[in-house]
Amino acid sequence: MTLNLASKKDWIAAAAEPLVREFETPLYVYSRERIESAYEAYAAAFAPAPHRICYALKANSSLALLKVLASKGAGADIVSGGELRQALRAGFRPEDIVFSGVGKTDEELALGLERGIGEFNVESESELRRLSALAASRGARAFVTLRVNPDVDPKSHPYISTGLRENKFGVPIEEAARILREARAMPGLEVSGVQCHIGSQLRDLGPATEAVKAIASLSRMLLGEGFALRTIDIGGGLGVDYDGTGAPAPTDLAALVLPQIKDLGLKLLLEPGRSLIAAAGALLTRVVAMKTNGARRFVITDAGMNDLLRPSLYSAYHHIENLSRGEETPLIQADIVGPVCESGDFFAKDRAIREPREGDLLVILDAGAYSFSMASNYNFRPRAAEVLLLGAVPRLIRRRETFEDLTGAEIE
Ligand SMILES: *Cc1c(COP(=O)(O)O)cnc(C)c1O
């Protein structure tokens, strides 16, 4: 199922010029409808089973977007104390929050206990012991899901693969039962279930199915041993169709997962990030300069790798269109690059694009996930503004940073 890549821009093309006239570039634009419909697709796909969709905040943790998801009934998957506080601020209920992460500090665990979050996705025996001590000393109970590493290759980019034995995440699945038997005896802990998350941008669901099969069978065994499990958490990772070659839908995932867990009687937890938010966002950027070096043409934009790191970090593909030119303009092959002083600062290499002139407006699509949330101030560049479209009505949800924002924490 190949999507027409050009149609990716349809939701934003008409709104773009007026938006950048008002808010300038680079500019992140999101659509509330597109976030809501992505959430609804998940909710409908998994409706046959008791479940909670816990949005992974790290994909994009901007408050206004979180409020959209919280108001739809989503839970939250967090990986730091900061994300915990942001999730609560956005209105997610503490009991609908799961706390993941391989290096939670005592401070972060304590914050989770104090706020009464739903589950701790524990990733090591050390964390279990620390969580037990912290919970016991507060007279609190921590619900624990053990993150297991099922040793499957998600066939994604190595930097976003997490379920192989050599990765730092989780505990080897063969050790999970022993660790949970020990956990059951530790004060302050309630063993709630097992979790896995094998990686991100999964486009082949074979490995995910294998992983779910493995944790379902582990859960079955634990239930047989008398563990009072409540949940089974299959993580996130569903891929997005960045390049028009197709990606699985929540219904595809549900069709593979639901039959495996049906008999367990557990509540299914999902932790999607990218697949809820990526296609709901775009990055608008103006062409600062055109140049040719030898045989290579360059389109230089006012957005850079500090605004959108994914192409530099993972060689990720984002579809890009020139919104200022129509079909009468010839396509050229060019590198589309930012102004940052790094050769790795590019959005696309040798890409076909309607020949831009300086000042043209480009849109970088599917930039809702792992884009703003990975933005930095590298090269002393303020982070871009963010706008949320409510239908046709734009709302500024984060102002552009100023020079003073960048210098404010410095001590002379
Ligand atoms: C990053 C992450 C997710 C979300 O992954 P996506 O690919 O954005 O769906 C879910 N769970 C955990 C533990 C993660 O680290």
GROMACS .gro file of C-alpha atoms and ligand atoms in nm:
model
  427
    1MET     CA    1   0.000   0.000   0.000
    2THR     CA    2   0.199   0.297  -0.124
    3LEU     CA    3   0.065   0.632  -0.024
    4ASN     CA    4   0.099   0.927  -0.253
    5LEU     CA    5   0.375   1.118  -0.077
    6ALA     CA    6   0.263   1.452  -0.216
    7SER     CA    7  -0.072   1.415  -0.037
    8LYS     CA    8   0.108   1.412   0.298
    9LYS     CA    9   0.111   1.791   0.288
   10ASP     CA   10  -0.263   1.833   0.225
   11TRP     CA   11  -0.360   1.901   0.585
   12ILE     CA   12  -0.119   2.190   0.622
   13ALA     CA   13  -0.049   2.330   0.275
   14ALA     CA   14  -0.322   2.595   0.270
   15ALA     CA   15  -0.266   2.710   0.629
   16ALA     CA   16   0.112   2.734   0.604
   17GLU     CA   17   0.175   3.081   0.455
   18PRO     CA   18  -0.059   3.270   0.688
   19LEU     CA   19   0.086   3.078   0.983
   20VAL     CA   20   0.446   3.169   0.911
   21ARG     CA   21   0.349   3.528   0.839
   22GLU     CA   22   0.209   3.543   1.190
   23PHE     CA   23   0.452   3.319   1.377
   24GLU     CA   24   0.766   3.316   1.155
   25THR     CA   25   0.995   3.022   1.078
   26PRO     CA   26   1.111   2.767   1.169
   27LEU     CA   27   0.769   2.673   1.304
   28TYR     CA   28   0.624   2.349   1.435
   29VAL     CA   29   0.258   2.303   1.349
   30TYR     CA   30   0.035   2.028   1.490
   31SER     CA   31  -0.325   1.931   1.422
   32ARG     CA   32  -0.554   1.843   1.712
   33GLU     CA   33  -0.780   1.643   1.480
   34ARG     CA   34  -0.489   1.435   1.359
   35ILE     CA   35  -0.378   1.357   1.715
   36GLU     CA   36  -0.732   1.266   1.812
   37SER     CA   37  -0.789   1.045   1.513
   38ALA     CA   38  -0.461   0.860   1.573
   39TYR     CA   39  -0.570   0.798   1.933
   40GLU     CA   40  -0.917   0.689   1.825
   41ALA     CA   41  -0.769   0.440   1.579
   42TYR     CA   42  -0.581   0.275   1.867
   43ALA     CA   43  -0.879   0.283   2.100
   44ALA     CA   44  -1.105   0.124   1.838
   45ALA     CA   45  -0.850  -0.143   1.746
   46PHE     CA   46  -0.803  -0.254   2.107
   47ALA     CA   47  -1.163  -0.203   2.220
   48PRO     CA   48  -1.228  -0.581   2.243
   49ALA     CA   49  -0.986  -0.611   2.538
   50PRO     CA   50  -0.956  -0.420   2.866
   51HIS     CA   51  -0.667  -0.187   2.794
   52ARG     CA   52  -0.505   0.151   2.849
   53ILE     CA   53  -0.312   0.344   2.585
   54CYS     CA   54  -0.027   0.512   2.772
   55TYR     CA   55   0.121   0.779   2.546
   56ALA     CA   56   0.502   0.782   2.558
   57LEU     CA   57   0.579   1.142   2.649
   58LYS     CA   58   0.929   1.138   2.511
   59ALA     CA   59   0.792   1.150   2.156
   60ASN     CA   60   0.664   1.501   2.225
   61SER     CA   61   0.593   1.638   2.570
   62SER     CA   62   0.451   1.980   2.487
   63LEU     CA   63   0.175   2.059   2.733
   64ALA     CA   64  -0.105   2.145   2.491
   65LEU     CA   65  -0.056   1.819   2.300
   66LEU     CA   66  -0.051   1.618   2.622
   67LYS     CA   67  -0.379   1.781   2.724
   68VAL     CA   68  -0.538   1.666   2.398
   69LEU     CA   69  -0.438   1.306   2.471
   70ALA     CA   70  -0.520   1.320   2.844
   71SER     CA   71  -0.867   1.449   2.764
   72LYS     CA   72  -0.921   1.155   2.528
   73GLY     CA   73  -0.856   0.919   2.820
   74ALA     CA   74  -0.497   0.824   2.746
   75GLY     CA   75  -0.253   0.725   3.017
   76ALA     CA   76   0.113   0.823   3.007
   77ASP     CA   77   0.442   0.638   2.974
   78ILE     CA   78   0.721   0.844   3.128
   79VAL     CA   79   1.098   0.804   3.152
   80SER     CA   80   1.207   1.078   3.393
   81GLY     CA   81   1.100   1.281   3.692
   82GLY     CA   82   1.052   1.577   3.462
   83GLU     CA   83   0.815   1.382   3.239
   84LEU     CA   84   0.629   1.264   3.550
   85ARG     CA   85   0.570   1.620   3.663
   86GLN     CA   86   0.476   1.728   3.311
   87ALA     CA   87   0.229   1.438   3.277
   88LEU     CA   88   0.059   1.530   3.604
   89ARG     CA   89   0.054   1.895   3.501
   90ALA     CA   90  -0.123   1.797   3.176
   91GLY     CA   91  -0.395   1.615   3.370
   92PHE     CA   92  -0.303   1.248   3.330
   93ARG     CA   93  -0.428   1.059   3.635
   94PRO     CA   94  -0.142   0.922   3.847
   95GLU     CA   95  -0.286   0.570   3.836
   96ASP     CA   96  -0.273   0.581   3.454
   97ILE     CA   97   0.099   0.659   3.447
   98VAL     CA   98   0.366   0.394   3.389
   99PHE     CA   99   0.725   0.483   3.473
  100SER     CA  100   0.979   0.330   3.233
  101GLY     CA  101   1.351   0.390   3.204
  102VAL     CA  102   1.673   0.202   3.262
  103GLY     CA  103   1.831   0.452   3.500
  104LYS     CA  104   1.568   0.586   3.737
  105THR     CA  105   1.732   0.759   4.032
  106ASP     CA  106   1.614   0.720   4.392
  107GLU     CA  107   1.479   1.071   4.368
  108GLU     CA  108   1.270   0.983   4.064
  109LEU     CA  109   1.143   0.659   4.219
  110ALA     CA  110   1.047   0.849   4.534
  111LEU     CA  111   0.861   1.109   4.331
  112GLY     CA  112   0.667   0.832   4.157
  113LEU     CA  113   0.578   0.677   4.493
  114GLU     CA  114   0.471   1.009   4.641
  115ARG     CA  115   0.247   1.081   4.345
  116GLY     CA  116   0.098   0.731   4.347
  117ILE     CA  117   0.170   0.635   3.989
  118GLY     CA  118   0.014   0.321   3.842
  119GLU     CA  119   0.313   0.106   3.754
  120PHE     CA  120   0.689   0.108   3.775
  121ASN     CA  121   0.839  -0.066   3.472
  122VAL     CA  122   1.140  -0.197   3.660
  123GLU     CA  123   1.447  -0.272   3.449
  124SER     CA  124   1.696  -0.433   3.691
  125GLU     CA  125   1.734  -0.613   4.024
  126SER     CA  126   1.909  -0.307   4.160
  127GLU     CA  127   1.605  -0.096   4.080
  128LEU     CA  128   1.376  -0.351   4.247
  129ARG     CA  129   1.577  -0.339   4.568
  130ARG     CA  130   1.591   0.040   4.568
  131LEU     CA  131   1.219   0.072   4.493
  132SER     CA  132   1.136  -0.178   4.768
  133ALA     CA  133   1.343   0.011   5.024
  134LEU     CA  134   1.194   0.346   4.925
  135ALA     CA  135   0.837   0.213   4.928
  136ALA     CA  136   0.880   0.031   5.259
  137SER     CA  137   1.030   0.335   5.428
  138ARG     CA  138   0.725   0.537   5.324
  139GLY     CA  139   0.474   0.268   5.411
  140ALA     CA  140   0.376   0.277   5.042
  141ARG     CA  141   0.307   0.003   4.788
  142ALA     CA  142   0.467   0.012   4.445
  143PHE     CA  143   0.309  -0.181   4.159
  144VAL     CA  144   0.588  -0.341   3.961
  145THR     CA  145   0.594  -0.455   3.602
  146LEU     CA  146   0.925  -0.616   3.512
  147ARG     CA  147   1.065  -0.514   3.177
  148VAL     CA  148   1.190  -0.826   3.009
  149ASN     CA  149   1.418  -0.845   2.714
  150PRO     CA  150   1.286  -1.117   2.484
  151ASP     CA  151   1.600  -1.115   2.264
  152VAL     CA  152   1.426  -1.048   1.933
  153ASP     CA  153   1.562  -0.829   1.658
  154PRO     CA  154   1.305  -0.563   1.569
  155LYS     CA  155   1.477  -0.500   1.232
  156SER     CA  156   1.467  -0.128   1.298
  157HIS     CA  157   1.759   0.116   1.320
  158PRO     CA  158   2.025  -0.002   1.571
  159TYR     CA  159   1.984   0.317   1.778
  160ILE     CA  160   1.613   0.249   1.825
  161SER     CA  161   1.634  -0.128   1.880
  162THR     CA  162   1.593  -0.219   2.244
  163GLY     CA  163   1.492  -0.583   2.267
  164LEU     CA  164   1.818  -0.761   2.189
  165ARG     CA  165   2.024  -0.931   2.456
  166GLU     CA  166   2.307  -0.686   2.389
  167ASN     CA  167   2.086  -0.380   2.460
  168LYS     CA  168   2.090  -0.213   2.800
  169PHE     CA  169   1.715  -0.246   2.850
  170GLY     CA  170   1.520  -0.487   3.071
  171VAL     CA  171   1.626  -0.822   3.218
  172PRO     CA  172   1.683  -1.141   3.016
  173ILE     CA  173   1.352  -1.323   2.986
  174GLU     CA  174   1.497  -1.645   3.129
  175GLU     CA  175   1.572  -1.465   3.455
  176ALA     CA  176   1.238  -1.290   3.484
  177ALA     CA  177   1.053  -1.556   3.686
  178ARG     CA  178   1.334  -1.586   3.941
  179ILE     CA  179   1.353  -1.209   3.981
  180LEU     CA  180   0.978  -1.178   4.023
  181ARG     CA  181   0.971  -1.454   4.286
  182GLU     CA  182   1.225  -1.249   4.478
  183ALA     CA  183   1.029  -0.931   4.419
  184ARG     CA  184   0.716  -1.093   4.557
  185ALA     CA  185   0.893  -1.137   4.887
  186MET     CA  186   1.026  -0.780   4.903
  187PRO     CA  187   0.848  -0.530   5.127
  188GLY     CA  188   0.657  -0.249   4.959
  189LEU     CA  189   0.626  -0.422   4.622
  190GLU     CA  190   0.323  -0.571   4.444
  191VAL     CA  191   0.411  -0.765   4.132
  192SER     CA  192   0.169  -0.643   3.869
  193GLY     CA  193   0.297  -0.797   3.549
  194VAL     CA  194   0.562  -0.806   3.281
  195GLN     CA  195   0.644  -0.555   3.011
  196CYS     CA  196   0.847  -0.546   2.693
  197HIS     CA  197   0.933  -0.280   2.440
  198ILE     CA  198   1.156  -0.411   2.163
  199GLY     CA  199   1.221  -0.092   1.970
  200SER     CA  200   1.076   0.190   1.772
  201GLN     CA  201   0.965   0.248   1.413
  202LEU     CA  202   0.863  -0.119   1.380
  203ARG     CA  203   0.733  -0.186   1.033
  204ASP     CA  204   0.749  -0.563   1.036
  205LEU     CA  205   0.527  -0.688   1.318
  206GLY     CA  206   0.679  -1.038   1.318
  207PRO     CA  207   0.934  -0.959   1.591
  208ALA     CA  208   0.674  -0.774   1.802
  209THR     CA  209   0.444  -1.073   1.776
  210GLU     CA  210   0.724  -1.301   1.893
  211ALA     CA  211   0.793  -1.072   2.186
  212VAL     CA  212   0.426  -1.060   2.287
  213LYS     CA  213   0.406  -1.438   2.260
  214ALA     CA  214   0.706  -1.465   2.493
  215ILE     CA  215   0.569  -1.232   2.761
  216ALA     CA  216   0.221  -1.384   2.733
  217SER     CA  217   0.363  -1.728   2.801
  218LEU     CA  218   0.571  -1.591   3.088
  219SER     CA  219   0.257  -1.428   3.232
  220ARG     CA  220   0.067  -1.756   3.196
  221MET     CA  221   0.337  -1.936   3.391
  222LEU     CA  222   0.343  -1.671   3.664
  223LEU     CA  223  -0.037  -1.682   3.696
  224GLY     CA  224  -0.004  -2.060   3.730
  225GLU     CA  225   0.239  -2.005   4.019
  226GLY     CA  226  -0.017  -1.791   4.196
  227PHE     CA  227   0.109  -1.443   4.112
  228ALA     CA  228  -0.183  -1.198   4.131
  229LEU     CA  229  -0.096  -1.024   3.805
  230ARG     CA  230  -0.305  -0.729   3.684
  231THR     CA  231  -0.143  -0.615   3.361
  232ILE     CA  232   0.053  -0.713   3.054
  233ASP     CA  233   0.240  -0.427   2.892
  234ILE     CA  234   0.355  -0.465   2.532
  235GLY     CA  235   0.534  -0.130   2.503
  236GLY     CA  236   0.516   0.096   2.200
  237GLY     CA  237   0.710   0.107   1.879
  238LEU     CA  238   0.453   0.088   1.600
  239GLY     CA  239   0.612   0.238   1.289
  240VAL     CA  240   0.507   0.541   1.089
  241ASP     CA  241   0.490   0.565   0.711
  242TYR     CA  242   0.749   0.839   0.664
  243ASP     CA  243   0.847   0.742   0.309
  244GLY     CA  244   0.522   0.625   0.155
  245THR     CA  245   0.614   0.257   0.150
  246GLY     CA  246   0.355   0.171   0.413
  247ALA     CA  247   0.344   0.099   0.786
  248PRO     CA  248   0.125  -0.124   0.999
  249ALA     CA  249  -0.188   0.020   1.159
  250PRO     CA  250  -0.312  -0.030   1.516
  251THR     CA  251  -0.565  -0.281   1.377
  252ASP     CA  252  -0.276  -0.490   1.240
  253LEU     CA  253  -0.110  -0.486   1.581
  254ALA     CA  254  -0.437  -0.570   1.757
  255ALA     CA  255  -0.502  -0.863   1.524
  256LEU     CA  256  -0.166  -1.013   1.623
  257VAL     CA  257  -0.171  -0.926   1.994
  258LEU     CA  258  -0.527  -0.979   2.113
  259PRO     CA  259  -0.549  -1.353   2.037
  260GLN     CA  260  -0.226  -1.413   2.233
  261ILE     CA  261  -0.342  -1.247   2.553
  262LYS     CA  262  -0.716  -1.318   2.544
  263ASP     CA  263  -0.707  -1.611   2.788
  264LEU     CA  264  -0.493  -1.430   3.046
  265GLY     CA  265  -0.761  -1.199   3.181
  266LEU     CA  266  -0.506  -0.920   3.224
  267LYS     CA  267  -0.540  -0.554   3.140
  268LEU     CA  268  -0.337  -0.473   2.831
  269LEU     CA  269  -0.112  -0.168   2.850
  270LEU     CA  270   0.027  -0.009   2.534
  271GLU     CA  271   0.291   0.262   2.521
  272PRO     CA  272   0.278   0.418   2.174
  273GLY     CA  273   0.455   0.747   2.116
  274ARG     CA  274   0.555   0.800   1.756
  275SER     CA  275   0.246   0.644   1.600
  276LEU     CA  276   0.016   0.880   1.794
  277ILE     CA  277   0.192   1.204   1.718
  278ALA     CA  278   0.435   1.187   1.426
  279ALA     CA  279   0.188   1.242   1.142
  280ALA     CA  280   0.007   1.513   1.336
  281GLY     CA  281   0.302   1.751   1.313
  282ALA     CA  282   0.507   1.932   1.050
  283LEU     CA  283   0.803   2.167   1.053
  284LEU     CA  284   0.779   2.477   0.835
  285THR     CA  285   1.104   2.636   0.723
  286ARG     CA  286   1.212   2.904   0.476
  287VAL     CA  287   1.487   2.870   0.219
  288VAL     CA  288   1.767   3.103   0.325
  289ALA     CA  289   1.998   3.037   0.032
  290MET     CA  290   2.052   2.821  -0.275
  291LYS     CA  291   2.403   2.717  -0.367
  292THR     CA  292   2.596   2.479  -0.589
  293ASN     CA  293   2.928   2.322  -0.488
  294GLY     CA  294   3.074   2.133  -0.782
  295ALA     CA  295   2.801   1.899  -0.901
  296ARG     CA  296   2.601   1.919  -0.580
  297ARG     CA  297   2.312   2.155  -0.523
  298PHE     CA  298   2.217   2.269  -0.177
  299VAL     CA  299   1.893   2.412  -0.045
  300ILE     CA  300   1.982   2.586   0.280
  301THR     CA  301   1.694   2.633   0.524
  302ASP     CA  302   1.643   2.834   0.842
  303ALA     CA  303   1.566   2.514   1.035
  304GLY     CA  304   1.859   2.298   1.135
  305MET     CA  305   1.953   1.976   1.307
  306ASN     CA  306   1.892   2.148   1.639
  307ASP     CA  307   1.522   2.168   1.541
  308LEU     CA  308   1.492   1.822   1.386
  309LEU     CA  309   1.770   1.578   1.463
  310ARG     CA  310   1.627   1.255   1.321
  311PRO     CA  311   1.789   1.268   0.975
  312SER     CA  312   2.130   1.340   1.131
  313LEU     CA  313   2.093   1.089   1.414
  314TYR     CA  314   1.932   0.792   1.236
  315SER     CA  315   1.953   0.882   0.866
  316ALA     CA  316   1.576   0.908   0.902
  317TYR     CA  317   1.361   0.995   0.601
  318HIS     CA  318   1.116   1.286   0.621
  319HIS     CA  319   0.913   1.382   0.319
  320ILE     CA  320   0.971   1.747   0.219
  321GLU     CA  321   0.768   1.965  -0.015
  322ASN     CA  322   0.818   2.314  -0.150
  323LEU     CA  323   0.490   2.487  -0.068
  324SER     CA  324   0.579   2.797  -0.270
  325ARG     CA  325   0.599   2.619  -0.609
  326GLY     CA  326   0.349   2.420  -0.806
  327GLU     CA  327   0.374   2.148  -1.066
  328GLU     CA  328   0.487   2.394  -1.333
  329THR     CA  329   0.819   2.426  -1.150
  330PRO     CA  330   1.073   2.158  -1.248
  331LEU     CA  331   1.206   1.911  -0.996
  332ILE     CA  332   1.574   1.936  -0.909
  333GLN     CA  333   1.792   1.697  -0.710
  334ALA     CA  334   1.944   1.866  -0.408
  335ASP     CA  335   2.065   1.825  -0.053
  336ILE     CA  336   1.829   2.004   0.183
  337VAL     CA  337   2.043   2.125   0.471
  338GLY     CA  338   2.033   2.348   0.777
  339PRO     CA  339   2.257   2.635   0.877
  340VAL     CA  340   2.432   2.454   1.164
  341CYS     CA  341   2.808   2.416   1.142
  342GLU     CA  342   2.809   2.037   1.101
  343SER     CA  343   2.820   1.830   0.783
  344GLY     CA  344   2.566   1.608   0.958
  345ASP     CA  345   2.318   1.894   0.955
  346PHE     CA  346   2.087   1.779   0.676
  347PHE     CA  347   1.720   1.694   0.629
  348ALA     CA  348   1.755   1.511   0.296
  349LYS     CA  349   2.030   1.412   0.056
  350ASP     CA  350   1.998   1.403  -0.320
  351ARG     CA  351   1.624   1.465  -0.289
  352ALA     CA  352   1.385   1.563  -0.568
  353ILE     CA  353   1.217   1.895  -0.489
  354ARG     CA  354   1.042   2.167  -0.693
  355GLU     CA  355   1.326   2.406  -0.761
  356PRO     CA  356   1.323   2.647  -0.468
  357ARG     CA  357   1.406   3.015  -0.476
  358GLU     CA  358   1.534   3.202  -0.175
  359GLY     CA  359   1.243   3.281   0.057
  360ASP     CA  360   1.036   2.978  -0.048
  361LEU     CA  361   0.849   2.793   0.223
  362LEU     CA  362   0.924   2.422   0.271
  363VAL     CA  363   0.734   2.175   0.484
  364ILE     CA  364   0.905   1.881   0.652
  365LEU     CA  365   0.633   1.626   0.717
  366ASP     CA  366   0.567   1.372   0.993
  367ALA     CA  367   0.764   1.588   1.236
  368GLY     CA  368   0.532   1.553   1.535
  369ALA     CA  369   0.739   1.285   1.712
  370TYR     CA  370   1.101   1.295   1.833
  371SER     CA  371   1.143   1.633   1.669
  372PHE     CA  372   1.067   1.919   1.904
  373SER     CA  373   1.133   1.687   2.198
  374MET     CA  374   1.490   1.636   2.073
  375ALA     CA  375   1.547   2.003   1.987
  376SER     CA  376   1.849   2.180   2.133
  377ASN     CA  377   2.010   2.521   2.143
  378TYR     CA  378   2.319   2.406   1.952
  379ASN     CA  379   2.486   2.697   1.770
  380PHE     CA  380   2.311   2.926   2.020
  381ARG     CA  381   1.988   2.888   1.828
  382PRO     CA  382   1.662   2.952   2.011
  383ARG     CA  383   1.413   2.665   1.987
  384ALA     CA  384   1.128   2.719   1.743
  385ALA     CA  385   0.771   2.811   1.829
  386GLU     CA  386   0.490   2.555   1.825
  387VAL     CA  387   0.136   2.609   1.701
  388LEU     CA  388  -0.163   2.379   1.744
  389LEU     CA  389  -0.438   2.393   1.483
  390LEU     CA  390  -0.786   2.353   1.625
  391GLY     CA  391  -0.966   2.304   1.298
  392ALA     CA  392  -0.852   2.607   1.102
  393VAL     CA  393  -0.778   2.814   1.412
  394PRO     CA  394  -0.411   2.833   1.513
  395ARG     CA  395  -0.315   2.855   1.877
  396LEU     CA  396   0.041   2.940   1.979
  397ILE     CA  397   0.129   2.670   2.234
  398ARG     CA  398   0.496   2.761   2.281
  399ARG     CA  399   0.651   3.093   2.193
  400ARG     CA  400   0.981   3.108   2.010
  401GLU     CA  401   1.273   3.120   2.252
  402THR     CA  402   1.464   3.444   2.284
  403PHE     CA  403   1.830   3.521   2.334
  404GLU     CA  404   1.741   3.588   2.699
  405ASP     CA  405   1.596   3.237   2.734
  406LEU     CA  406   1.931   3.099   2.623
  407THR     CA  407   2.139   3.312   2.857
  408GLY     CA  408   1.905   3.324   3.157
  409ALA     CA  409   2.056   3.032   3.348
  410GLU     CA  410   2.413   3.149   3.307
  411ILE     CA  411   2.602   3.290   3.605
  412GLU     CA  412   2.852   3.564   3.528
  413LIG     C1  413   1.028   0.520   2.359
  413LIG     C2  414   0.944   0.424   2.432
  413LIG     C3  415   0.813   0.402   2.391
  413LIG     C4  416   0.752   0.467   2.270
  413LIG     O1  417   0.806   0.422   2.152
  413LIG     P1  418   0.743   0.470   2.012
  413LIG     O2  419   0.830   0.410   1.911
  413LIG     O3  420   0.748   0.618   2.010
  413LIG     O4  421   0.604   0.419   2.006
  413LIG     C5  422   0.737   0.313   2.466
  413LIG     N1  423   0.789   0.251   2.576
  413LIG     C6  424   0.914   0.271   2.617
  413LIG     C7  425   0.963   0.201   2.737
  413LIG     C8  426   0.996   0.358   2.547
  413LIG     O5  427   1.123   0.376   2.588
   0.00000   0.00000   0.00000
